[in-house]
Coordinates of C-alpha atoms and ligand atoms in Angstrom, one line a residue:
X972 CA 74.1 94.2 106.0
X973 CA 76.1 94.4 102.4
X974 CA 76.3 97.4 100.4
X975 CA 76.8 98.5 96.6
X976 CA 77.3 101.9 96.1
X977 CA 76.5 102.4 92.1
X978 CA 76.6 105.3 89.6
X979 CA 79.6 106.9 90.9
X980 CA 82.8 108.1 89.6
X981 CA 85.3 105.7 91.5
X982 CA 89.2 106.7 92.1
X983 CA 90.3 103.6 93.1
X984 CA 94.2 104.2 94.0
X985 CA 94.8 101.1 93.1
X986 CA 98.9 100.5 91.6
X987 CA 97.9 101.1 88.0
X988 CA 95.7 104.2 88.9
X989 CA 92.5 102.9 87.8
X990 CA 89.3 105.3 87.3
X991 CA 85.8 104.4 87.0
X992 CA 84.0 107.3 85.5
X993 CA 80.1 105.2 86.2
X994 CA 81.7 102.7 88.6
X995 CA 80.2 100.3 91.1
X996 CA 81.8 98.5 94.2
X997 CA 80.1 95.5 96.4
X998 CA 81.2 95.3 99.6
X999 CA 80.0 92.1 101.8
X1000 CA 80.6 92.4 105.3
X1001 CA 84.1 93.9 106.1
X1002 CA 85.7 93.5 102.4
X1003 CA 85.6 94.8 98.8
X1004 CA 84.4 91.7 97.0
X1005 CA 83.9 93.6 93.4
X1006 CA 84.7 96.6 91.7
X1007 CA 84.5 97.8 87.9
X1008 CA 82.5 100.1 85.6
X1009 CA 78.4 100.2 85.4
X1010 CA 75.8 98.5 87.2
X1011 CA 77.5 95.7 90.1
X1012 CA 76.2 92.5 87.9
X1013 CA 73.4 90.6 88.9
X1014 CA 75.7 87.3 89.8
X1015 CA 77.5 89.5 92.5
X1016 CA 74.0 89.2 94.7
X1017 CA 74.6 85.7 94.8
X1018 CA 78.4 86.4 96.6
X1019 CA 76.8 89.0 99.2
X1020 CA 75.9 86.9 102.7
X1021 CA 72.3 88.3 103.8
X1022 CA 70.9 91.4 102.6
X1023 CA 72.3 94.4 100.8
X1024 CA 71.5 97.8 100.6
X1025 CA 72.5 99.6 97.3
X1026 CA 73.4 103.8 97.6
X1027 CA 72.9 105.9 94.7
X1028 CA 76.3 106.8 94.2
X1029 CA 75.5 109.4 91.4
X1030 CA 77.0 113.1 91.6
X1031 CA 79.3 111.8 94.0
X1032 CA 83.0 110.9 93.9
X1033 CA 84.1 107.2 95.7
X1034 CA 87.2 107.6 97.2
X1035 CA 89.2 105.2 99.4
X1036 CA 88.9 106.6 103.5
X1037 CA 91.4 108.8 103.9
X1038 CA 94.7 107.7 106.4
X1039 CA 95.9 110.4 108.8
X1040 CA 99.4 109.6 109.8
X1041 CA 99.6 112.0 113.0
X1042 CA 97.6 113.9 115.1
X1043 CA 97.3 114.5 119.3
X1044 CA 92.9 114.1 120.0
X1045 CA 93.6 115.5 123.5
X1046 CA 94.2 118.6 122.3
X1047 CA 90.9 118.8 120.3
X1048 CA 89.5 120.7 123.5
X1049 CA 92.5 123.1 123.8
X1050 CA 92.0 124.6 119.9
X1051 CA 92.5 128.2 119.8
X1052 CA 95.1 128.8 122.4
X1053 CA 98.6 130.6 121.4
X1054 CA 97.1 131.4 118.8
X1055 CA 99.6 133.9 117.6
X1056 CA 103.2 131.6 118.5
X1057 CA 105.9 129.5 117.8
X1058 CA 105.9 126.2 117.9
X1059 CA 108.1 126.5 121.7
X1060 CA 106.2 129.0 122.6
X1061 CA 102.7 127.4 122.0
X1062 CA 104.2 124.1 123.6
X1063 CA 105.5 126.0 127.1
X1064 CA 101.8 127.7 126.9
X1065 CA 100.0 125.0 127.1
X1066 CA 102.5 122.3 128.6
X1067 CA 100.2 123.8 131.8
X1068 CA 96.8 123.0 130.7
X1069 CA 97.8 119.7 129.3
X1070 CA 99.0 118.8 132.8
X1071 CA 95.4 118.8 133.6
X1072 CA 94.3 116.2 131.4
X1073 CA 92.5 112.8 132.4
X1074 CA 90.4 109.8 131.5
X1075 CA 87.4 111.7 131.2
X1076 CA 88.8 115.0 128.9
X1077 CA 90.5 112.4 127.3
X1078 CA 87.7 110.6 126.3
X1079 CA 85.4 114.0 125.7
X1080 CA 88.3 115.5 123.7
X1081 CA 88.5 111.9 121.4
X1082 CA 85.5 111.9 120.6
X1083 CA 85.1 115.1 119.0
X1084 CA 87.8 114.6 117.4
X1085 CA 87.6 111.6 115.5
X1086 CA 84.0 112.5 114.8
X1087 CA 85.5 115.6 113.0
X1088 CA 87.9 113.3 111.4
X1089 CA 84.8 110.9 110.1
X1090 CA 82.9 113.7 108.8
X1091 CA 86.3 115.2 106.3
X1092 CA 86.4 111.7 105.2
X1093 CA 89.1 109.3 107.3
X1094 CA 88.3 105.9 108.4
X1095 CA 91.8 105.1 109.7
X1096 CA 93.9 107.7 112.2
X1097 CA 96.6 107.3 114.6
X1098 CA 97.1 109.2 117.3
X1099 CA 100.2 110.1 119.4
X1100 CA 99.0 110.9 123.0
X1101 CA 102.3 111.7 124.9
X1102 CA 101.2 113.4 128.2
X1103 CA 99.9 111.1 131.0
X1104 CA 99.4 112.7 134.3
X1105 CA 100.1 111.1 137.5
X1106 CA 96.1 110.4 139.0
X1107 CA 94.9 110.9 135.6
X1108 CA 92.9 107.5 135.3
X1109 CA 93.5 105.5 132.0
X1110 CA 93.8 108.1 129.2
X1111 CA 94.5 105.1 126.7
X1112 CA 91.5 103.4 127.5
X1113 CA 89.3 106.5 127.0
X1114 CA 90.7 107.0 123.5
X1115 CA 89.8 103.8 122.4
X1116 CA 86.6 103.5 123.9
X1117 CA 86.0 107.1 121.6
X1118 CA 87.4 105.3 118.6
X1119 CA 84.9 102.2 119.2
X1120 CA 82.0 104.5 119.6
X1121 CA 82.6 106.6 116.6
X1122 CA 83.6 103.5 114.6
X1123 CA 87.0 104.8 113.0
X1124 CA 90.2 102.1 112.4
X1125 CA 92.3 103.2 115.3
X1126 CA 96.3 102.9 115.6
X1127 CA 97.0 105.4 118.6
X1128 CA 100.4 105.7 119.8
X1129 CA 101.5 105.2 123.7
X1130 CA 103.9 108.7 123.7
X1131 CA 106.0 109.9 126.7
X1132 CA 107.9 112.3 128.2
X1133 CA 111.3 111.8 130.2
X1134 CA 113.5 115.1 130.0
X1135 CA 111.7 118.1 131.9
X1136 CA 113.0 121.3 132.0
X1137 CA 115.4 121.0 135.2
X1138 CA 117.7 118.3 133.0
X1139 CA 117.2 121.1 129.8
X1140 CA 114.4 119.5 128.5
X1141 CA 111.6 121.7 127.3
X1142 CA 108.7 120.6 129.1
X1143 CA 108.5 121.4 132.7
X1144 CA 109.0 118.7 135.0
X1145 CA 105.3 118.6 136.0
X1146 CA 103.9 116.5 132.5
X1147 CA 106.9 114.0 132.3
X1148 CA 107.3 110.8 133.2
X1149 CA 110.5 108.6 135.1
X1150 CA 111.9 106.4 132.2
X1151 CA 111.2 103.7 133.8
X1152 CA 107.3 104.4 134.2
X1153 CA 107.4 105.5 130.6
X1154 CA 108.5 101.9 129.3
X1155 CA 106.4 100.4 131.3
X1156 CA 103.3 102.0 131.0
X1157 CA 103.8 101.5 127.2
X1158 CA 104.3 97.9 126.7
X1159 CA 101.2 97.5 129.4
X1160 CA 99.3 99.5 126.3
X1161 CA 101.1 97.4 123.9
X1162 CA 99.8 94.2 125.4
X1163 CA 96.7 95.2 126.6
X1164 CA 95.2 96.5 123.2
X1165 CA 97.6 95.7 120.4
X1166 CA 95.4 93.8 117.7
X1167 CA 98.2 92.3 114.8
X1168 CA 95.6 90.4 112.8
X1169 CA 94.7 91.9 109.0
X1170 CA 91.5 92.7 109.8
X1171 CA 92.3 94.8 112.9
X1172 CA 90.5 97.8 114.0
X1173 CA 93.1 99.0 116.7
X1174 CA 96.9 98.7 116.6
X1175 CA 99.2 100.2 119.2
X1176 CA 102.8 102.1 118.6
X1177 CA 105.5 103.5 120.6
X1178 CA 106.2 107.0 120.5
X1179 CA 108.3 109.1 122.6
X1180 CA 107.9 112.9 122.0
X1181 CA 110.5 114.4 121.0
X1182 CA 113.8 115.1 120.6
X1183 CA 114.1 118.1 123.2
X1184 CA 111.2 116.1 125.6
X1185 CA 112.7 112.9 125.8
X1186 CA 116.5 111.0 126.9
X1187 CA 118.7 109.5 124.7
X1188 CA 118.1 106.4 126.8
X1189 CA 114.4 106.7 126.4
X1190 CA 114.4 106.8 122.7
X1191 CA 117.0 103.7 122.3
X1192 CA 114.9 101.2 125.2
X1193 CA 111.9 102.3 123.2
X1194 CA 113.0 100.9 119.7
X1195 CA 114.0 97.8 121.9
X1196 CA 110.3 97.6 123.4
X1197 CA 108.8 98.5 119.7
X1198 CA 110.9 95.6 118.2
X1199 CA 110.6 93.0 120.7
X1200 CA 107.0 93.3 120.5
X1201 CA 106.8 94.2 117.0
X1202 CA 105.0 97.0 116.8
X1203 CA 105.9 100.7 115.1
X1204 CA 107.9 103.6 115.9
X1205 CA 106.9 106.9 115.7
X1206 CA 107.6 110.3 117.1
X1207 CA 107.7 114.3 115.6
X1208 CA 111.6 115.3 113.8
X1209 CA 112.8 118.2 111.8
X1210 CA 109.6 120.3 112.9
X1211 CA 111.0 123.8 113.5
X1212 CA 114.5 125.3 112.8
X1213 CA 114.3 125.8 116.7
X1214 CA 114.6 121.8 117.2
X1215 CA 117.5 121.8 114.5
X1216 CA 119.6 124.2 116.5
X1217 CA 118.8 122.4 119.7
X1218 CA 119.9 118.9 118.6
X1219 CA 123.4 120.6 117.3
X1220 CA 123.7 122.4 120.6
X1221 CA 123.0 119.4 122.3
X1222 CA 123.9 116.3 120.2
X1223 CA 126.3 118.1 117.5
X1224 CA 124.0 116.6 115.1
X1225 CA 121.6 117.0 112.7
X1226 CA 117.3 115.9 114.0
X1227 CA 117.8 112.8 111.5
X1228 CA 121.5 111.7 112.3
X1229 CA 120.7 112.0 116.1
X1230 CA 117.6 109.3 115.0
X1231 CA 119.5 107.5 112.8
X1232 CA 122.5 107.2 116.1
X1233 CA 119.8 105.6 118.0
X1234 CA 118.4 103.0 115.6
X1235 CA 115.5 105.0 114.5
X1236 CA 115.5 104.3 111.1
X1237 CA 113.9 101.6 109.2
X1238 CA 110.5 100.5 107.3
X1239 CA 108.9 100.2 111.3
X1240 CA 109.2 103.9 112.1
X1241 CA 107.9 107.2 111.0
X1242 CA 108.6 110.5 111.7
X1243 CA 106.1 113.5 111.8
X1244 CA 106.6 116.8 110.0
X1245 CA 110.3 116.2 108.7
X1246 CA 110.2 119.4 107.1
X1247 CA 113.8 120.5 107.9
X1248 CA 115.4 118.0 105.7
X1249 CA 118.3 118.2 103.4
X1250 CA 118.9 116.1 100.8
X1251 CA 121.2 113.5 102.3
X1252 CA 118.3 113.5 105.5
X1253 CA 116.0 112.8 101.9
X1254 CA 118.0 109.9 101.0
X1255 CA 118.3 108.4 104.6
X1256 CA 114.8 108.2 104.8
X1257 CA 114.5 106.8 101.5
X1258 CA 117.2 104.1 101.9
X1259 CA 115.9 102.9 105.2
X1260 CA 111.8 102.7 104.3
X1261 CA 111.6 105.1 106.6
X1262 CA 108.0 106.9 106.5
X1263 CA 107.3 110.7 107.5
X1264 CA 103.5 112.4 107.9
X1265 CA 103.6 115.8 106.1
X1266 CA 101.3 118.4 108.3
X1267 CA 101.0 121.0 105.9
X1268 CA 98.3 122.7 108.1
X1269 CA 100.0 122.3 110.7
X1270 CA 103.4 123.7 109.8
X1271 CA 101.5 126.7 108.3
X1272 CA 99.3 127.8 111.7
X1273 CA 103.1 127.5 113.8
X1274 CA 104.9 128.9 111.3
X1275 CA 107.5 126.2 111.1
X1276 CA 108.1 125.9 107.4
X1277 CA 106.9 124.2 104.3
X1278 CA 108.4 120.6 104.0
X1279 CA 109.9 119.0 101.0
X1280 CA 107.1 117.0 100.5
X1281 CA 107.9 116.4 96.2
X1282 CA 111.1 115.6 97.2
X1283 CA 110.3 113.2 99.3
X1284 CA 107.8 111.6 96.9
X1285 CA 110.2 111.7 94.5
X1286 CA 112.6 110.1 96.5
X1287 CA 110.7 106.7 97.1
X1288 CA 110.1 107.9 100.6
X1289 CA 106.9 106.3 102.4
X1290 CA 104.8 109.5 103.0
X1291 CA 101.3 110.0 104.1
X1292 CA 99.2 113.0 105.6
X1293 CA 98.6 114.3 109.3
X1294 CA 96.4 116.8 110.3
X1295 CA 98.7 117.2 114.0
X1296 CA 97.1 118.2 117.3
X1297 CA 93.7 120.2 117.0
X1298 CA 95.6 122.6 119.1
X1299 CA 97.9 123.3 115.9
X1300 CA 95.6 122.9 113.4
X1301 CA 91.9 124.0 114.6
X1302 CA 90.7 122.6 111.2
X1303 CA 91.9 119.1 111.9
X1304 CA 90.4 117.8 108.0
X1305 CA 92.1 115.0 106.2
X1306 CA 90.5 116.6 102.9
X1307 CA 92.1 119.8 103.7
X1308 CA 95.9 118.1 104.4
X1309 CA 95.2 117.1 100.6
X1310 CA 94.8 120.3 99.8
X1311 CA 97.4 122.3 101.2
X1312 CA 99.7 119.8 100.3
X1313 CA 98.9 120.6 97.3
X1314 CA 99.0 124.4 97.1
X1315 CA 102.1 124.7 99.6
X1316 CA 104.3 121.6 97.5
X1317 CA 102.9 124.1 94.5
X1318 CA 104.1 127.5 96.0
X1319 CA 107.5 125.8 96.8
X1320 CA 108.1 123.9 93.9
X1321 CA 106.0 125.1 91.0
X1322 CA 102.8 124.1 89.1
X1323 CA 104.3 120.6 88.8
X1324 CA 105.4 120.0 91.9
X1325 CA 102.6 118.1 93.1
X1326 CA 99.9 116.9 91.2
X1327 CA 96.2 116.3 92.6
X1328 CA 96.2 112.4 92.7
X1329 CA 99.2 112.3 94.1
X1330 CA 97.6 114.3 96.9
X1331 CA 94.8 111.9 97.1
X1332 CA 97.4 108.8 96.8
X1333 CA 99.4 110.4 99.8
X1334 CA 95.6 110.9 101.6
X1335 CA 95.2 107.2 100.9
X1336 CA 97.6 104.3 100.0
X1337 CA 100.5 106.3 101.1
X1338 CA 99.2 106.6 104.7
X1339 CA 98.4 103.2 104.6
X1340 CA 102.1 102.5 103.7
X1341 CA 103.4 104.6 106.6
X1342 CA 101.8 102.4 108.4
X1343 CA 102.2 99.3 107.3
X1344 CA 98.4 98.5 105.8
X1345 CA 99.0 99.0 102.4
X1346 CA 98.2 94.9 101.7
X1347 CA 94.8 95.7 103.6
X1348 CA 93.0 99.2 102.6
X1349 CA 94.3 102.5 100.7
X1350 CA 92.7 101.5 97.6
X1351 CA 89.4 100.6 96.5
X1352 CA 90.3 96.5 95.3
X1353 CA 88.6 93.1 95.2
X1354 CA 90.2 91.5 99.2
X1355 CA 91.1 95.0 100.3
X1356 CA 89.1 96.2 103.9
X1357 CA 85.8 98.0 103.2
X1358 CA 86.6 101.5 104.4
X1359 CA 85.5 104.2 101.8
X1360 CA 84.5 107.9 101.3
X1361 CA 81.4 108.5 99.0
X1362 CA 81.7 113.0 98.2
X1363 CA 78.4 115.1 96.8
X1364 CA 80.9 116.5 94.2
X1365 CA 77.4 117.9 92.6
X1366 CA 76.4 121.0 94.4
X1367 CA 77.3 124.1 93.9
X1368 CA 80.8 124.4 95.5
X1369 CA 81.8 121.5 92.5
X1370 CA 79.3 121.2 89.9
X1371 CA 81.3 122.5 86.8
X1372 CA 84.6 121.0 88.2
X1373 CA 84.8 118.5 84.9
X1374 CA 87.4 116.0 86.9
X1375 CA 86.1 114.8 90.7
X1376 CA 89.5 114.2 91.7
X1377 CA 90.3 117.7 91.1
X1378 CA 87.1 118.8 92.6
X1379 CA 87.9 117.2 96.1
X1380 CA 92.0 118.6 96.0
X1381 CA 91.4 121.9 94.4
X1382 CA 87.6 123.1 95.7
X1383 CA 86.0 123.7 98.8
X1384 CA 85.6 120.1 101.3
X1385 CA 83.0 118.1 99.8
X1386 CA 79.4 117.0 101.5
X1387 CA 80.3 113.5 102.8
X1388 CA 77.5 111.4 101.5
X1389 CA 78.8 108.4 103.2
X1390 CA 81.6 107.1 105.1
X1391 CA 82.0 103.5 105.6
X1392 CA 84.7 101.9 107.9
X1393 CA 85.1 98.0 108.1
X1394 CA 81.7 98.0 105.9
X1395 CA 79.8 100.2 108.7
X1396 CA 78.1 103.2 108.4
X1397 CA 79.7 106.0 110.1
X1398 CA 78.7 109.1 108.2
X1399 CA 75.5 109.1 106.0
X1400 CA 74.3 112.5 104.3
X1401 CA 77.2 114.4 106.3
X1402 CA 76.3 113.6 109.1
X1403 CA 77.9 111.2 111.8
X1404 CA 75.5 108.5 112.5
X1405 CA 77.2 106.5 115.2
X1406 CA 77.5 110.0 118.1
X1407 CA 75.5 112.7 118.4
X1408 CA 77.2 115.6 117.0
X1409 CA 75.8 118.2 119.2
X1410 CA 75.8 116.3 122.1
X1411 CA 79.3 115.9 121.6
X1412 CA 80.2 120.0 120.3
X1413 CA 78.5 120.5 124.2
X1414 CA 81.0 118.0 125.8
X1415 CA 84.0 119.6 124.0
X1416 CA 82.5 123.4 124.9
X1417 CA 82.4 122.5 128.8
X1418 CA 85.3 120.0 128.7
X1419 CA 87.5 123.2 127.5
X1420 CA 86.3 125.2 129.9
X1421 CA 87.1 123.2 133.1
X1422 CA 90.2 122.2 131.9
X1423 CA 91.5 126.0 131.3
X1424 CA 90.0 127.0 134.2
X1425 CA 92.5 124.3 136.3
X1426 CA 95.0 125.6 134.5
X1427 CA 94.1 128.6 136.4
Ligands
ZN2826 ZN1 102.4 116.5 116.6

């Protein structure tokens, strides 16, 4: 089945910023065939294979699917915990319960997850799952089972641990792995589920934690793996002043010239948070094409700062959105990353700093850049992948906003009147369609409270 969504305002992101006030976009199977203003013409019928089914698109803003550039779907059943701490205290809090992960949390906590990521409007997330318990079954393929039965493009990231507490790590020595089992265990990921091709629905990455959780050695064998098997690089930096002071106790560096030591740099990796930079860090990043995923949410709820995100735009630097863990950022909404990036850029800059379609290109196109599917989706063009959000911008929350770009950035979240991914149907009158969303809110309730109740 085909569809045409007609009659509604379309932001397409495309390079020149074109806006279809009455727009219409035919999708046939998996791809954008046609997009313009009024009705789809009658000769597009003839293009569609099969059948089509045409959605009333009026009241309702058409959006590219929004890209989420960094988030852990674990921890969407340990939400609420620490509620009240720093980012090392939050982390040696619930290190613990984290230990008791497996394949069936795993799966529990993913779903839930990327279902809550499908109803704020994203049709593309990574996901960096970095602890793997000894006996904890196959984490990896519980997470991508959950992203095949919710129906979201999935690039999840195979994360590790190597430097526990009794070598002055900071986790303890319970959650991490022997280097050696870390590098294997990810390139088994890499080659078991790594899909290159342009239309693919699931791409793997490599993405050691961090730079107080993992070795030196870790982080340079891993850019060896990620290369040799061409595949991305990814891993959090410049979070917390905390990590800043540690990597000058430790490295007598800066976060960034530590990474940039061990050939971490370059248009294959990208960094979450980077919100300690200054402006030579800026200009590394922008020099190499290296890409960073601004958690504003995230960096609020721990307190960690506000980052440079303008700058960074400014700069030329790839940057997309994350929402982070759900144990960081209990809201875990794409739409919402658009709008704090907003306000906080705002708050920190000015009233210029940031303006609200460059928070919807950095929702879109420029998470698609960070990582590396800009040529494929991110904008709503003729070619491009068929993965779009369709937003009720008519109810009361946004019916006198005048502009629906504004209305999505600025207002409350949006009804999701449909979200298509890889021309499925994965949300339809907000609600998901492909998992039962209570089914799943019960799975999460109990799934948290066996897994804190190990924890003891
Ligand atoms: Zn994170």
């Amino acid at each position: 089945m085909s569809i045409v969504v007609e009659g509604a305002y379309i932001a397409t992101m495309d390079a020149a910023g074109t806006e279809y006030p009455n727009g219409h976009v035919v999708l046939d199977g998996n791809r954008i065939v046609a997009v313009g203003a009024g009705q789809a013409p009658r000769s597009e019928d003839a293009r569609i294979s099969g059948g089509h089914e045409v959605v009333d698109g009026r009241g309702c803003l058409l959006t590219p699917g929004l890209v989420n550039t960094h988030h852990h779907l674990y921890q969407w059943i340990t939400r609420g915990l620490a509620a009240d701490s720093t980012l090392f205290e939050w982390l040696t809090t619930l290190y613990p319960v984290w230990a008791g992960i497996d394949e069936d949390s795993v799966r529990v906590a993913a779903t839930g997850g990327l279902a809550w990521l499908a109803r704020t409007g994203c049709t593309l997330t990574t996901d960096h799952h970095y602890v793997v318990p000894r006996g904890g079954g196959d984490v990896f393929a519980a997470e991508i089972d959950a992203a095949r039965a919710v129906g979201l493009r999935f690039h999840p990231t195979r994360g590790s641990m190597d430097l526990g507490h009794s070598r002055g790590g900071l986790p303890p020595d319970s959650v991490v792995e022997t280097l050696d089992d870390a590098l294997r265990g990810t390139a088994d990921v890499v080659d078991r589920w790594h899909d290159p091709s342009p239309d693919s629905m699931l791409r793997i990455g490599v993405a050691p934690c961090s730079p107080f959780s993992v070795t030196t050695d870790l982080l340079r064998e891993a850019a060896s793996l990620a290369r040799a098997k061409d595949v991305r690089l990814h891993t959090h930096l410049a979070e917390t002043l905390d990590e800043e002071q540690y990597c000058l106790d430790r490295f007598g560096c800066t976060p960034i010239e530590y990474m940039e030591s061990v050939g971490w740099t370059g248009p294959d990796v990208w960094f979450a948070h980077a919100v300690h930079l200054d402006d030579s860090a800026i200009d590394v990043l922008a020099t190499t094409g290296t890409g960073a995923a601004h958690c504003p949410t995230s960096n609020a709820r721990l307190g960690a700062g506000i980052a440079r995100a303008a700058d960074l735009h400014a700069a030329g630097v790839s940057l997309g959105l994350g929402v982070d863990g759900a144990a960081s950022n209990e809201a875990c909404s794409l739409r919402d990353e658009a709008h704090h990036a907003t306000l906080f850029a705002r708050a920190r800059g000015g009233p210029r700093a940031m303006t609200v379609r460059t928070a919807l290109e950095l929702a879109t196109i420029g998470g698609a850049r960070v990582l590396g599917r800009a040529g494929e989706l991110g904008s709503i063009e003729p070619g491009k992948l068929a993965d779009l959000a369709l937003w009720r911008v008519d109810g009361l929350a946004h019916a006198d906003i005048a502009d629906p770009v504004a209305a999505l950035v600025l207002g409350g979240t949006p009804p999701l009147e449909r979200l298509i991914v890889d021309g499925r149907t994965v949300v339809d009158g907000d609600r998901v369609v492909t998992v039962d969303e209570d089914a799943v809110a019960t799975d999460v309730a109990c799934a948290h409270d066996r897994l804190v109740a190990k924890a003891g």
